[in-house]
Every structure is written in structure tokens, then in C-alpha cells.
Amino acid sequence: MVTEEIIEDYDRISKILIYLKDNRSTLTIKTENGITVSSQIKDFSPGVIILKDVSVVTANSSIDECVGQNCLSESPYGANVVKFDTIFVDKSTLKLPTRLIIHPKRKYVRVSIKGNPLVSNMYSIISMKVIDPTIKDSNLYQKIDAVLKTIESNVRRSENYDFAKVFLFDGSEKGVVYQIVKLMKKPFAVLDTRNIKLKEDFVLTYEDYIKFLSQSGKSYSDIIKSIEEIKQFYISNKILSEAVVPIFFDDDVIGVIRVMSKSQRLSPGMIKRLLSLSQGASLKLETEGSFEIITKEPQEIIDISVGGMRVIVKDPLFVKYVRLGRRVFCQVYFPDNTFIKTLSSVVNIYGQIENTLTDIGLKFSASMDWKDKSKLENFVNSIIDLEKKGAHRIPK
């Protein structure tokens, strides 16, 4: 996943700027009026950054036109990229930023689409498959319920558990076990309730449960009380073994298979069998219980590369289901009304405004059709070439 780190602490900002200065890192500065400048950091003080080796990359432009302009600066920083908003104070001075943004280096160069005078009428239509047990569609709900009941029946009949329940998360589940299964994306199991703290390598255990509560801020006494209540539950109900196995959809845990046994001790092989049943449930739910949502209006593209794009999604229903890792199907429309189609995944969520708008980063599938990839690559390269020639310049 692409993740951004925002740094606002002055000491950390200073350390990063010193790193860029000492390593003679190239600082690429793009001004609001369309000029790209290459430079290095010579020095900095609490108010300004002093530049050296300043050169204008954009043709038919001068450094004098940069003075007073807002700009975005970017530089390599190890395996990452550091960027910040600033202002050209004079021909060799930038205003010291109040924050830096760090993210992993991208494999492909991105070009701006929003606000770019070289690009008009370029947008995207996005769709995704969704499984939602709270959906108010009786036909779809019945299909989901039938799949869950079939899996539950198979578990009880074939594995002979004393308790078996299959359900999808709807937001009402409060149990800590469900939280850690959803977070860690692994099965939770107690192979022998007489020793619930026994560590197992292939599953989550109450050792992970205790760690989760501790990291959540629970006091030692609260944790001990919780564990004692769990032990008492097992004793009162004569439970010998328990397992909670995740059900996945699109790499997200959407529900669980929970089993308990009073007479037999669960084995690693039995857990693997439950995982196999979980995979079957996932496939069945995708084919019979999912539905597709599609953005009704064209979605605004912020920037794009051969590897992905940043887009503003303004569809309230679509925004409801956006999350990191979600598979998304994209149609990208070019200014000449041609388009490409590709599968992608959500790798960043830059921001969300209420429940109607989300700014997301998408990574295109590596298996994109070669013709579509070639078309996108030619488009991006043409914009880069035109910008170097200064064709995009905004008159003062």
C-alpha cells in the first residue's frame, strides 16, 4: 500500500532538510504558473531555504517568472519521496515549509490532469463489487442468507461440532476476538481451553487477545477480569476447544465461521479444513451474494501515470464502500473520447469529506491489456514532452 506520512515537527523537518542538503539531493520545484525548476539545497534557516545550482527546466521560461509563485517541491529521500508546498521568495530562496509529506517512490511518473491547460474533458467511471449483509434488497439478502446457512449446515454435519455459526459482520459485532480476526486476517483458536494462553504459531490466541487489549489502553485489572470471565464461560458450558475462522472478500474479512467442541480437541488439520470451507463461502458469496455499484457521473482525475491515478470520487454510495485494498474497475476516458479499461486497487485514501466525497489513490493492475497500457504511456509521455517545451504555460 502507498501510505503518506505528514511531518509537522520542526526538528524532524530540519533533519530531513539536512539530509537532502548533505546528500546533494535534487529538488524539483513546480510553480503555480507552470514552470519546473531543478536545484539543490545550499542552506536553510527558520524562515527560508537557500538554493544552489538553480536551473529552469521548462522551455521559454525564466527564473524571474517564478518569484512570488506558490509551488510544490519534491526530492528523493532514500526509498521514499519528500514533498512540500512553498513559495519562491526570490530567484534562489524558498519559504521554509511548515510540513513535509513523505511517501514511497513511484515506479512511473505522474502528470497532473486537474487544472492542466493541456488536458480537457478527461475523467473516469469507476465500479466495484460489494457484499453487504445490511442491504435492503430482499432477493439479495435471501441469497446471502442461503449461502451462510448452507456453509453452517456443512460445518455441523461434516465436522460434528457442538456449536457452529456462520455470519457476516454488519457493524454490530463488539467482541474483541472478532476485532483481532478482522485486523490480523488470521484464524483465532483455543485448542485446549484448560490452557487458553497456550501460544500457537499458525493461529491467533489469547496471547494476541491480551496484547490487543493492552495496546488499546485497557488496565491490567480489566484484562485479568476479562480473561477470568472467558475461562468461566468455557467451564460453565463445558467447552474444550474453539475456533473463529475469517471469511474473506476482496482481501477483507467480512465475516467468520465460529465453532466450539465439548468432546474433541481441535487440531491444526481441522483448522485448515475450516479455512477451506471459508474459501468456499467466499467464492459462493461473490457469485451469488454480491452486487455491483458504479459511479453515476464522471469522476475527476487529479493526476495519472501508467501505474495508477488519483481521483476524486463524488458518489455517496460508492464512498460508503471505499477502503484500502478494495478492488476497483476503472474506465479512463481521454480528451478524444477514447478510453481504456483496467482493474485497480485502492492504495491510498488522501481524505474524505462527510459521506459524499473521497480523494483516493488507485494502482492499476499489472495485467492491464498491453494496448491500453501503451495508449496510456503515450498519453503521459506526450504531456511530459509538451510541459518541457512550455506548451502548458499559464499567461501572467
mmCIF file of C-alpha atoms in Angstrom:
data_model
loop_
_atom_site.group_PDB
_atom_site.id
_atom_site.type_symbol
_atom_site.label_atom_id
_atom_site.label_comp_id
_atom_site.label_asym_id
_atom_site.label_seq_id
_atom_site.Cartn_x
_atom_site.Cartn_y
_atom_site.Cartn_z
ATOM 1 C CA MET A 1 0.000 0.000 0.000
ATOM 2 C CA VAL A 2 1.092 3.537 -0.705
ATOM 3 C CA THR A 3 0.957 5.490 2.523
ATOM 4 C CA GLU A 4 1.715 9.128 3.244
ATOM 5 C CA GLU A 5 3.400 10.381 6.380
ATOM 6 C CA ILE A 6 2.794 14.019 7.290
ATOM 7 C CA ILE A 7 5.581 15.664 9.316
ATOM 8 C CA GLU A 8 4.891 18.948 11.117
ATOM 9 C CA ASP A 9 7.511 18.795 13.884
ATOM 10 C CA TYR A 10 10.206 21.422 13.193
ATOM 11 C CA ASP A 11 13.068 19.238 14.446
ATOM 12 C CA ARG A 12 12.130 16.396 12.083
ATOM 13 C CA ILE A 13 11.670 18.821 9.200
ATOM 14 C CA SER A 14 15.157 20.203 9.904
ATOM 15 C CA LYS A 15 16.731 16.733 9.995
ATOM 16 C CA ILE A 16 15.190 15.820 6.643
ATOM 17 C CA LEU A 17 16.318 19.085 5.039
ATOM 18 C CA ILE A 18 19.843 18.491 6.382
ATOM 19 C CA TYR A 19 19.761 15.018 4.823
ATOM 20 C CA LEU A 20 18.725 16.468 1.452
ATOM 21 C CA LYS A 21 21.445 19.132 1.717
ATOM 22 C CA ASP A 22 24.253 16.742 2.763
ATOM 23 C CA ASN A 23 23.333 14.200 0.070
ATOM 24 C CA ARG A 24 23.056 16.863 -2.634
ATOM 25 C CA SER A 25 19.586 15.583 -3.472
ATOM 26 C CA THR A 26 17.897 17.161 -6.482
ATOM 27 C CA LEU A 27 14.979 19.383 -5.538
ATOM 28 C CA THR A 28 12.391 19.584 -8.327
ATOM 29 C CA ILE A 29 10.159 22.641 -7.930
ATOM 30 C CA LYS A 30 6.934 23.117 -9.920
ATOM 31 C CA THR A 31 5.426 26.595 -9.736
ATOM 32 C CA GLU A 32 1.771 27.517 -9.898
ATOM 33 C CA ASN A 33 2.315 29.300 -13.213
ATOM 34 C CA GLY A 34 3.677 26.153 -14.893
ATOM 35 C CA ILE A 35 7.471 26.350 -14.577
ATOM 36 C CA THR A 36 9.657 23.442 -13.457
ATOM 37 C CA VAL A 37 12.940 24.287 -11.743
ATOM 38 C CA SER A 38 15.766 21.946 -10.727
ATOM 39 C CA SER A 39 18.041 22.852 -7.811
ATOM 40 C CA GLN A 40 19.783 21.704 -4.638
ATOM 41 C CA ILE A 41 19.619 22.939 -1.053
ATOM 42 C CA LYS A 42 22.560 25.130 -0.111
ATOM 43 C CA ASP A 43 21.375 26.005 3.387
ATOM 44 C CA PHE A 44 18.276 26.852 5.415
ATOM 45 C CA SER A 45 17.229 28.886 8.430
ATOM 46 C CA PRO A 46 13.992 29.067 10.486
ATOM 47 C CA GLY A 47 12.356 31.117 7.728
ATOM 48 C CA VAL A 48 13.849 30.183 4.343
ATOM 49 C CA ILE A 49 15.623 27.573 2.229
ATOM 50 C CA ILE A 50 18.610 28.853 0.218
ATOM 51 C CA LEU A 51 19.051 27.152 -3.159
ATOM 52 C CA LYS A 52 22.071 26.494 -5.359
ATOM 53 C CA ASP A 53 22.581 25.206 -8.912
ATOM 54 C CA VAL A 54 19.198 26.608 -9.891
ATOM 55 C CA SER A 55 18.161 25.807 -13.468
ATOM 56 C CA VAL A 56 14.858 26.252 -15.283
ATOM 57 C CA VAL A 57 13.697 23.019 -16.949
ATOM 58 C CA THR A 58 10.656 24.415 -18.764
ATOM 59 C CA ALA A 59 11.499 25.901 -22.162
ATOM 60 C CA ASN A 60 10.804 29.582 -22.904
ATOM 61 C CA SER A 61 10.691 30.375 -19.173
ATOM 62 C CA SER A 62 12.867 32.289 -16.756
ATOM 63 C CA ILE A 63 13.588 32.147 -13.047
ATOM 64 C CA ASP A 64 12.307 35.728 -12.727
ATOM 65 C CA GLU A 65 8.792 34.450 -13.514
ATOM 66 C CA CYS A 66 8.983 32.105 -10.508
ATOM 67 C CA VAL A 67 9.427 34.839 -7.885
ATOM 68 C CA GLY A 68 6.337 35.187 -5.698
ATOM 69 C CA GLN A 69 4.760 31.997 -7.035
ATOM 70 C CA ASN A 70 3.304 29.193 -4.940
ATOM 71 C CA CYS A 71 4.997 25.910 -5.767
ATOM 72 C CA LEU A 72 5.356 22.227 -4.938
ATOM 73 C CA SER A 73 8.859 20.927 -4.223
ATOM 74 C CA GLU A 74 9.825 17.277 -4.404
ATOM 75 C CA SER A 75 13.028 15.339 -3.772
ATOM 76 C CA PRO A 76 14.215 11.711 -3.416
ATOM 77 C CA TYR A 77 14.585 10.656 0.215
ATOM 78 C CA GLY A 78 16.068 7.168 0.452
ATOM 79 C CA ALA A 79 13.428 4.727 -0.776
ATOM 80 C CA ASN A 80 10.821 7.488 -0.472
ATOM 81 C CA VAL A 81 9.948 10.886 -1.866
ATOM 82 C CA VAL A 82 9.620 14.009 0.271
ATOM 83 C CA LYS A 83 7.471 16.909 -0.951
ATOM 84 C CA PHE A 84 6.231 20.206 0.415
ATOM 85 C CA ASP A 85 4.299 23.326 -0.549
ATOM 86 C CA THR A 86 6.277 26.555 -0.527
ATOM 87 C CA ILE A 87 6.735 29.968 -2.199
ATOM 88 C CA PHE A 88 9.572 31.329 -4.314
ATOM 89 C CA VAL A 89 10.711 34.296 -2.193
ATOM 90 C CA ASP A 90 13.346 35.323 -4.744
ATOM 91 C CA LYS A 91 15.372 33.662 -7.510
ATOM 92 C CA SER A 92 17.344 31.449 -5.105
ATOM 93 C CA THR A 93 15.181 31.327 -1.989
ATOM 94 C CA LEU A 94 12.138 29.310 -0.926
ATOM 95 C CA LYS A 95 9.926 29.869 2.076
ATOM 96 C CA LEU A 96 10.612 27.209 4.733
ATOM 97 C CA PRO A 97 7.647 24.794 4.792
ATOM 98 C CA THR A 98 5.602 24.125 7.925
ATOM 99 C CA ARG A 99 5.077 20.499 6.982
ATOM 100 C CA LEU A 100 6.576 17.756 4.806
ATOM 101 C CA ILE A 101 4.848 14.801 3.187
ATOM 102 C CA ILE A 102 6.725 11.533 2.670
ATOM 103 C CA HIS A 103 5.523 8.643 0.525
ATOM 104 C CA PRO A 104 7.178 5.652 -1.244
ATOM 105 C CA LYS A 105 8.773 6.315 -4.622
ATOM 106 C CA ARG A 106 6.544 5.589 -7.562
ATOM 107 C CA LYS A 107 7.727 3.457 -10.440
ATOM 108 C CA TYR A 108 6.072 5.696 -13.043
ATOM 109 C CA VAL A 109 5.989 9.471 -13.497
ATOM 110 C CA ARG A 110 2.596 11.076 -12.918
ATOM 111 C CA VAL A 111 1.216 14.052 -14.795
ATOM 112 C CA SER A 112 -1.370 16.498 -13.485
ATOM 113 C CA ILE A 113 -4.803 16.344 -15.073
ATOM 114 C CA LYS A 114 -6.871 18.638 -12.857
ATOM 115 C CA GLY A 115 -6.146 22.252 -13.761
ATOM 116 C CA ASN A 116 -3.757 21.311 -16.574
ATOM 117 C CA PRO A 117 -4.415 23.607 -19.566
ATOM 118 C CA LEU A 118 -3.136 20.870 -21.900
ATOM 119 C CA VAL A 119 -5.904 18.449 -20.843
ATOM 120 C CA SER A 120 -9.659 18.871 -21.001
ATOM 121 C CA ASN A 121 -12.630 16.510 -20.765
ATOM 122 C CA MET A 122 -10.639 13.675 -19.178
ATOM 123 C CA TYR A 123 -12.401 11.666 -16.482
ATOM 124 C CA SER A 124 -13.034 8.207 -15.073
ATOM 125 C CA ILE A 125 -16.011 5.937 -14.447
ATOM 126 C CA ILE A 126 -15.450 3.515 -11.558
ATOM 127 C CA SER A 127 -17.265 0.394 -10.381
ATOM 128 C CA MET A 128 -16.791 -2.296 -7.734
ATOM 129 C CA LYS A 129 -18.368 -5.486 -6.419
ATOM 130 C CA VAL A 130 -19.765 -5.340 -2.894
ATOM 131 C CA ILE A 131 -21.129 -7.789 -0.332
ATOM 132 C CA ASP A 132 -23.338 -6.100 2.249
ATOM 133 C CA PRO A 133 -25.486 -8.113 4.690
ATOM 134 C CA THR A 134 -27.369 -4.933 5.651
ATOM 135 C CA ILE A 135 -28.533 -4.273 2.086
ATOM 136 C CA LYS A 136 -32.271 -3.539 1.809
ATOM 137 C CA ASP A 137 -32.771 -5.865 -1.130
ATOM 138 C CA SER A 138 -34.873 -8.865 -0.122
ATOM 139 C CA ASN A 139 -33.772 -11.019 -3.066
ATOM 140 C CA LEU A 140 -30.066 -10.375 -2.454
ATOM 141 C CA TYR A 141 -30.446 -10.794 1.307
ATOM 142 C CA GLN A 142 -32.109 -14.176 0.788
ATOM 143 C CA LYS A 143 -29.210 -15.299 -1.426
ATOM 144 C CA ILE A 144 -26.639 -14.253 1.188
ATOM 145 C CA ASP A 145 -28.638 -15.941 3.962
ATOM 146 C CA ALA A 146 -28.939 -19.157 1.920
ATOM 147 C CA VAL A 147 -25.167 -19.300 1.332
ATOM 148 C CA LEU A 148 -24.420 -18.779 5.043
ATOM 149 C CA LYS A 149 -26.951 -21.420 6.144
ATOM 150 C CA THR A 150 -25.542 -23.943 3.647
ATOM 151 C CA ILE A 151 -21.990 -23.430 4.912
ATOM 152 C CA GLU A 152 -23.194 -23.613 8.520
ATOM 153 C CA SER A 153 -25.039 -26.869 7.816
ATOM 154 C CA ASN A 154 -21.951 -28.375 6.141
ATOM 155 C CA VAL A 155 -19.784 -27.447 9.126
ATOM 156 C CA ARG A 156 -22.157 -29.051 11.635
ATOM 157 C CA ARG A 157 -22.822 -32.160 9.569
ATOM 158 C CA SER A 158 -19.323 -32.957 8.338
ATOM 159 C CA GLU A 159 -17.241 -31.851 11.329
ATOM 160 C CA ASN A 160 -19.580 -32.802 14.193
ATOM 161 C CA TYR A 161 -19.102 -29.619 16.234
ATOM 162 C CA ASP A 162 -21.357 -28.930 19.215
ATOM 163 C CA PHE A 163 -21.737 -25.322 18.107
ATOM 164 C CA ALA A 164 -21.305 -23.821 14.636
ATOM 165 C CA LYS A 165 -22.258 -20.357 13.447
ATOM 166 C CA VAL A 166 -21.514 -18.597 10.157
ATOM 167 C CA PHE A 167 -22.241 -14.893 9.865
ATOM 168 C CA LEU A 168 -21.112 -11.694 8.154
ATOM 169 C CA PHE A 169 -20.144 -8.531 10.000
ATOM 170 C CA ASP A 170 -22.788 -5.811 9.920
ATOM 171 C CA GLY A 171 -21.160 -3.337 12.294
ATOM 172 C CA SER A 172 -22.968 -4.538 15.407
ATOM 173 C CA GLU A 173 -20.350 -7.123 16.462
ATOM 174 C CA LYS A 174 -18.445 -5.944 19.545
ATOM 175 C CA GLY A 175 -16.335 -8.956 20.531
ATOM 176 C CA VAL A 176 -12.581 -8.439 20.861
ATOM 177 C CA VAL A 177 -11.930 -11.772 19.126
ATOM 178 C CA TYR A 178 -13.821 -10.576 16.049
ATOM 179 C CA GLN A 179 -11.858 -7.330 16.084
ATOM 180 C CA ILE A 180 -8.468 -9.021 16.084
ATOM 181 C CA VAL A 181 -9.501 -11.602 13.459
ATOM 182 C CA LYS A 182 -10.639 -8.747 11.240
ATOM 183 C CA LEU A 183 -7.480 -6.741 11.944
ATOM 184 C CA MET A 184 -4.905 -9.544 11.698
ATOM 185 C CA LYS A 185 -6.733 -11.552 8.997
ATOM 186 C CA LYS A 186 -5.914 -14.864 10.677
ATOM 187 C CA PRO A 187 -7.915 -17.602 12.431
ATOM 188 C CA PHE A 188 -8.308 -17.425 16.204
ATOM 189 C CA ALA A 189 -8.252 -20.709 18.105
ATOM 190 C CA VAL A 190 -8.131 -22.200 21.578
ATOM 191 C CA LEU A 191 -7.124 -25.818 21.026
ATOM 192 C CA ASP A 192 -7.462 -26.598 24.729
ATOM 193 C CA THR A 193 -9.493 -24.251 26.946
ATOM 194 C CA ARG A 194 -7.741 -25.673 30.021
ATOM 195 C CA ASN A 195 -4.704 -23.635 28.912
ATOM 196 C CA ILE A 196 -6.098 -20.674 26.981
ATOM 197 C CA LYS A 197 -2.779 -18.788 26.930
ATOM 198 C CA LEU A 198 -1.007 -21.577 25.069
ATOM 199 C CA LYS A 199 0.762 -19.986 22.078
ATOM 200 C CA GLU A 200 0.248 -21.448 18.608
ATOM 201 C CA ASP A 201 2.243 -20.363 15.560
ATOM 202 C CA PHE A 202 -0.445 -20.788 12.907
ATOM 203 C CA VAL A 203 -3.371 -19.070 14.644
ATOM 204 C CA LEU A 204 -4.177 -16.116 16.874
ATOM 205 C CA THR A 205 -4.572 -16.992 20.550
ATOM 206 C CA TYR A 206 -5.431 -15.307 23.835
ATOM 207 C CA GLU A 207 -1.845 -14.081 23.940
ATOM 208 C CA ASP A 208 -2.798 -11.864 20.959
ATOM 209 C CA TYR A 209 -6.079 -11.036 22.723
ATOM 210 C CA ILE A 210 -4.224 -9.754 25.795
ATOM 211 C CA LYS A 211 -1.749 -7.799 23.647
ATOM 212 C CA PHE A 212 -4.625 -6.173 21.737
ATOM 213 C CA LEU A 213 -6.378 -5.078 24.936
ATOM 214 C CA SER A 214 -3.111 -3.743 26.355
ATOM 215 C CA GLN A 215 -2.406 -1.701 23.225
ATOM 216 C CA SER A 216 -5.996 -0.423 23.351
ATOM 217 C CA GLY A 217 -5.297 1.145 26.751
ATOM 218 C CA LYS A 218 -7.031 -1.402 28.975
ATOM 219 C CA SER A 219 -5.668 -1.642 32.513
ATOM 220 C CA TYR A 220 -4.064 -4.798 33.876
ATOM 221 C CA SER A 221 -7.004 -5.412 36.217
ATOM 222 C CA ASP A 222 -9.526 -5.048 33.364
ATOM 223 C CA ILE A 223 -7.583 -7.535 31.244
ATOM 224 C CA ILE A 224 -7.381 -10.075 34.087
ATOM 225 C CA LYS A 225 -11.121 -9.682 34.705
ATOM 226 C CA SER A 226 -11.865 -10.255 31.014
ATOM 227 C CA ILE A 227 -9.730 -13.425 30.883
ATOM 228 C CA GLU A 228 -11.359 -14.796 34.042
ATOM 229 C CA GLU A 229 -14.823 -14.230 32.536
ATOM 230 C CA ILE A 230 -13.763 -16.152 29.403
ATOM 231 C CA LYS A 231 -12.438 -19.053 31.490
ATOM 232 C CA GLN A 232 -15.683 -19.179 33.434
ATOM 233 C CA PHE A 233 -17.676 -19.237 30.170
ATOM 234 C CA TYR A 234 -15.694 -22.266 28.959
ATOM 235 C CA ILE A 235 -16.107 -24.086 32.299
ATOM 236 C CA SER A 236 -19.845 -23.346 32.589
ATOM 237 C CA ASN A 237 -20.540 -24.532 29.046
ATOM 238 C CA LYS A 238 -18.030 -27.420 29.151
ATOM 239 C CA ILE A 239 -16.221 -26.132 26.056
ATOM 240 C CA LEU A 240 -12.955 -27.934 25.272
ATOM 241 C CA SER A 241 -11.959 -26.214 22.011
ATOM 242 C CA GLU A 242 -12.963 -23.182 19.981
ATOM 243 C CA ALA A 243 -12.040 -21.647 16.620
ATOM 244 C CA VAL A 244 -13.036 -18.463 14.794
ATOM 245 C CA VAL A 245 -12.056 -18.539 11.113
ATOM 246 C CA PRO A 246 -12.285 -15.447 8.850
ATOM 247 C CA ILE A 247 -14.382 -15.262 5.691
ATOM 248 C CA PHE A 248 -12.725 -13.065 3.081
ATOM 249 C CA PHE A 249 -13.973 -10.923 0.256
ATOM 250 C CA ASP A 250 -11.533 -8.859 -1.751
ATOM 251 C CA ASP A 251 -8.786 -9.393 0.862
ATOM 252 C CA ASP A 252 -11.053 -8.018 3.573
ATOM 253 C CA VAL A 253 -12.504 -10.018 6.470
ATOM 254 C CA ILE A 254 -16.274 -9.700 6.079
ATOM 255 C CA GLY A 255 -17.415 -12.416 8.476
ATOM 256 C CA VAL A 256 -16.440 -15.581 10.353
ATOM 257 C CA ILE A 257 -17.079 -19.268 10.870
ATOM 258 C CA ARG A 258 -17.181 -19.911 14.627
ATOM 259 C CA VAL A 259 -17.145 -23.427 16.057
ATOM 260 C CA MET A 260 -16.956 -24.970 19.547
ATOM 261 C CA SER A 261 -16.484 -28.527 20.697
ATOM 262 C CA LYS A 262 -17.194 -30.126 24.074
ATOM 263 C CA SER A 263 -15.627 -33.518 23.400
ATOM 264 C CA GLN A 264 -12.882 -33.219 20.781
ATOM 265 C CA ARG A 265 -9.744 -31.112 20.828
ATOM 266 C CA LEU A 266 -9.332 -29.123 17.612
ATOM 267 C CA SER A 267 -6.216 -29.931 15.584
ATOM 268 C CA PRO A 268 -4.262 -27.897 13.005
ATOM 269 C CA GLY A 269 -5.809 -30.118 10.328
ATOM 270 C CA MET A 270 -9.320 -29.217 11.469
ATOM 271 C CA ILE A 271 -8.461 -25.509 11.345
ATOM 272 C CA LYS A 272 -7.205 -25.951 7.774
ATOM 273 C CA ARG A 273 -10.459 -27.715 6.903
ATOM 274 C CA LEU A 274 -12.408 -24.745 8.264
ATOM 275 C CA LEU A 275 -10.246 -22.392 6.195
ATOM 276 C CA SER A 276 -11.116 -24.445 3.118
ATOM 277 C CA LEU A 277 -14.819 -24.110 3.933
ATOM 278 C CA SER A 278 -14.252 -20.369 4.414
ATOM 279 C CA GLN A 279 -12.735 -20.091 0.938
ATOM 280 C CA GLY A 280 -15.757 -21.889 -0.483
ATOM 281 C CA ALA A 281 -18.045 -19.460 1.316
ATOM 282 C CA SER A 282 -16.114 -16.508 -0.137
ATOM 283 C CA LEU A 283 -16.460 -17.792 -3.701
ATOM 284 C CA LYS A 284 -20.150 -18.599 -3.233
ATOM 285 C CA LEU A 285 -20.862 -15.169 -1.752
ATOM 286 C CA GLU A 286 -19.038 -13.412 -4.595
ATOM 287 C CA THR A 287 -21.001 -15.226 -7.285
ATOM 288 C CA GLU A 288 -24.422 -15.230 -5.580
ATOM 289 C CA GLY A 289 -24.434 -12.546 -2.880
ATOM 290 C CA SER A 290 -22.511 -9.621 -4.338
ATOM 291 C CA PHE A 291 -23.778 -6.659 -6.312
ATOM 292 C CA GLU A 292 -22.032 -4.059 -8.444
ATOM 293 C CA ILE A 293 -22.081 -0.325 -7.836
ATOM 294 C CA ILE A 294 -20.955 2.156 -10.463
ATOM 295 C CA THR A 295 -20.377 5.896 -10.257
ATOM 296 C CA LYS A 296 -23.258 7.659 -11.964
ATOM 297 C CA GLU A 297 -21.291 10.739 -13.011
ATOM 298 C CA PRO A 298 -17.766 11.262 -14.446
ATOM 299 C CA GLN A 299 -15.193 11.291 -11.637
ATOM 300 C CA GLU A 300 -12.474 13.962 -11.623
ATOM 301 C CA ILE A 301 -8.893 12.740 -12.167
ATOM 302 C CA ILE A 302 -6.227 14.661 -10.194
ATOM 303 C CA ASP A 303 -3.180 13.036 -11.778
ATOM 304 C CA ILE A 304 -2.300 9.854 -13.668
ATOM 305 C CA SER A 305 0.579 7.579 -14.649
ATOM 306 C CA VAL A 306 0.982 4.188 -16.286
ATOM 307 C CA GLY A 307 0.871 2.699 -12.799
ATOM 308 C CA GLY A 308 -2.170 4.415 -11.343
ATOM 309 C CA MET A 309 -4.106 7.607 -10.726
ATOM 310 C CA ARG A 310 -5.519 9.874 -8.068
ATOM 311 C CA VAL A 311 -9.221 10.563 -8.409
ATOM 312 C CA ILE A 312 -11.980 12.434 -6.577
ATOM 313 C CA VAL A 313 -15.000 10.154 -6.066
ATOM 314 C CA LYS A 314 -18.237 12.111 -5.589
ATOM 315 C CA ASP A 315 -20.739 9.265 -5.484
ATOM 316 C CA PRO A 316 -22.219 8.852 -1.936
ATOM 317 C CA LEU A 317 -22.978 5.134 -2.363
ATOM 318 C CA PHE A 318 -19.544 4.417 -3.782
ATOM 319 C CA VAL A 319 -17.835 6.380 -0.998
ATOM 320 C CA LYS A 320 -19.593 4.176 1.575
ATOM 321 C CA TYR A 321 -17.653 1.115 0.428
ATOM 322 C CA VAL A 322 -14.236 2.616 -0.368
ATOM 323 C CA ARG A 323 -11.392 1.169 1.711
ATOM 324 C CA LEU A 324 -7.709 0.340 1.340
ATOM 325 C CA GLY A 325 -7.131 -2.760 -0.773
ATOM 326 C CA ARG A 326 -10.571 -2.687 -2.384
ATOM 327 C CA ARG A 327 -10.569 -3.902 -5.993
ATOM 328 C CA VAL A 328 -11.977 -1.297 -8.340
ATOM 329 C CA PHE A 329 -12.734 -1.487 -12.069
ATOM 330 C CA CYS A 330 -11.818 1.715 -13.944
ATOM 331 C CA GLN A 331 -12.661 3.181 -17.303
ATOM 332 C CA VAL A 332 -10.382 6.127 -18.062
ATOM 333 C CA TYR A 333 -11.691 8.475 -20.766
ATOM 334 C CA PHE A 334 -9.217 10.597 -22.758
ATOM 335 C CA PRO A 335 -9.844 14.060 -24.253
ATOM 336 C CA ASP A 336 -10.552 12.477 -27.673
ATOM 337 C CA ASN A 337 -13.394 10.400 -26.109
ATOM 338 C CA THR A 338 -11.463 7.115 -26.415
ATOM 339 C CA PHE A 339 -10.981 5.093 -23.230
ATOM 340 C CA ILE A 340 -9.125 2.239 -21.574
ATOM 341 C CA LYS A 341 -10.427 -0.322 -19.079
ATOM 342 C CA THR A 342 -8.462 -1.877 -16.242
ATOM 343 C CA LEU A 343 -8.750 -3.463 -12.826
ATOM 344 C CA SER A 344 -7.144 -1.492 -9.994
ATOM 345 C CA SER A 345 -6.940 -1.387 -6.210
ATOM 346 C CA VAL A 346 -7.270 1.399 -3.652
ATOM 347 C CA VAL A 347 -3.770 2.032 -2.253
ATOM 348 C CA ASN A 348 -4.350 5.377 -0.560
ATOM 349 C CA ILE A 349 -7.192 7.417 0.874
ATOM 350 C CA TYR A 350 -5.991 11.011 0.990
ATOM 351 C CA GLY A 351 -9.110 12.472 2.545
ATOM 352 C CA GLN A 352 -12.860 12.239 2.944
ATOM 353 C CA ILE A 353 -15.459 14.971 3.259
ATOM 354 C CA GLU A 354 -18.504 13.686 5.120
ATOM 355 C CA ASN A 355 -20.038 10.771 3.187
ATOM 356 C CA THR A 356 -20.166 12.282 -0.270
ATOM 357 C CA LEU A 357 -16.598 12.788 -1.473
ATOM 358 C CA THR A 358 -13.363 10.819 -1.192
ATOM 359 C CA ASP A 359 -9.904 11.560 -2.592
ATOM 360 C CA ILE A 360 -8.290 8.190 -3.377
ATOM 361 C CA GLY A 361 -5.162 6.781 -4.992
ATOM 362 C CA LEU A 362 -5.572 3.774 -7.307
ATOM 363 C CA LYS A 363 -2.944 1.316 -8.503
ATOM 364 C CA PHE A 364 -3.619 -0.163 -11.933
ATOM 365 C CA SER A 365 -3.403 -3.933 -12.404
ATOM 366 C CA ALA A 366 -0.094 -5.282 -13.740
ATOM 367 C CA SER A 367 -2.164 -7.370 -16.163
ATOM 368 C CA MET A 368 -3.593 -4.319 -17.933
ATOM 369 C CA ASP A 369 -4.079 -5.007 -21.661
ATOM 370 C CA TRP A 370 -0.852 -4.080 -23.466
ATOM 371 C CA LYS A 371 -2.725 -1.887 -25.969
ATOM 372 C CA ASP A 372 -4.352 0.070 -23.155
ATOM 373 C CA LYS A 373 -1.035 0.355 -21.315
ATOM 374 C CA SER A 374 0.694 1.581 -24.476
ATOM 375 C CA LYS A 375 -2.067 4.141 -25.082
ATOM 376 C CA LEU A 376 -1.793 5.454 -21.519
ATOM 377 C CA GLU A 377 2.012 5.538 -21.669
ATOM 378 C CA ASN A 378 1.963 7.503 -24.951
ATOM 379 C CA PHE A 379 -0.514 9.981 -23.490
ATOM 380 C CA VAL A 380 1.541 10.561 -20.321
ATOM 381 C CA ASN A 381 4.774 10.934 -22.306
ATOM 382 C CA SER A 382 3.140 13.411 -24.669
ATOM 383 C CA ILE A 383 2.045 15.599 -21.729
ATOM 384 C CA ILE A 384 5.539 15.416 -20.185
ATOM 385 C CA ASP A 385 7.103 16.413 -23.512
ATOM 386 C CA LEU A 386 4.692 19.323 -24.024
ATOM 387 C CA GLU A 387 5.317 20.592 -20.487
ATOM 388 C CA LYS A 388 9.087 20.525 -21.021
ATOM 389 C CA LYS A 389 8.538 22.657 -24.125
ATOM 390 C CA GLY A 390 6.429 25.075 -22.106
ATOM 391 C CA ALA A 391 3.218 24.447 -24.053
ATOM 392 C CA HIS A 392 1.184 24.391 -20.832
ATOM 393 C CA ARG A 393 2.336 27.797 -19.585
ATOM 394 C CA ILE A 394 -0.357 29.944 -17.994
ATOM 395 C CA PRO A 395 -0.053 33.645 -19.043
ATOM 396 C CA LYS A 396 0.658 36.047 -16.175
#
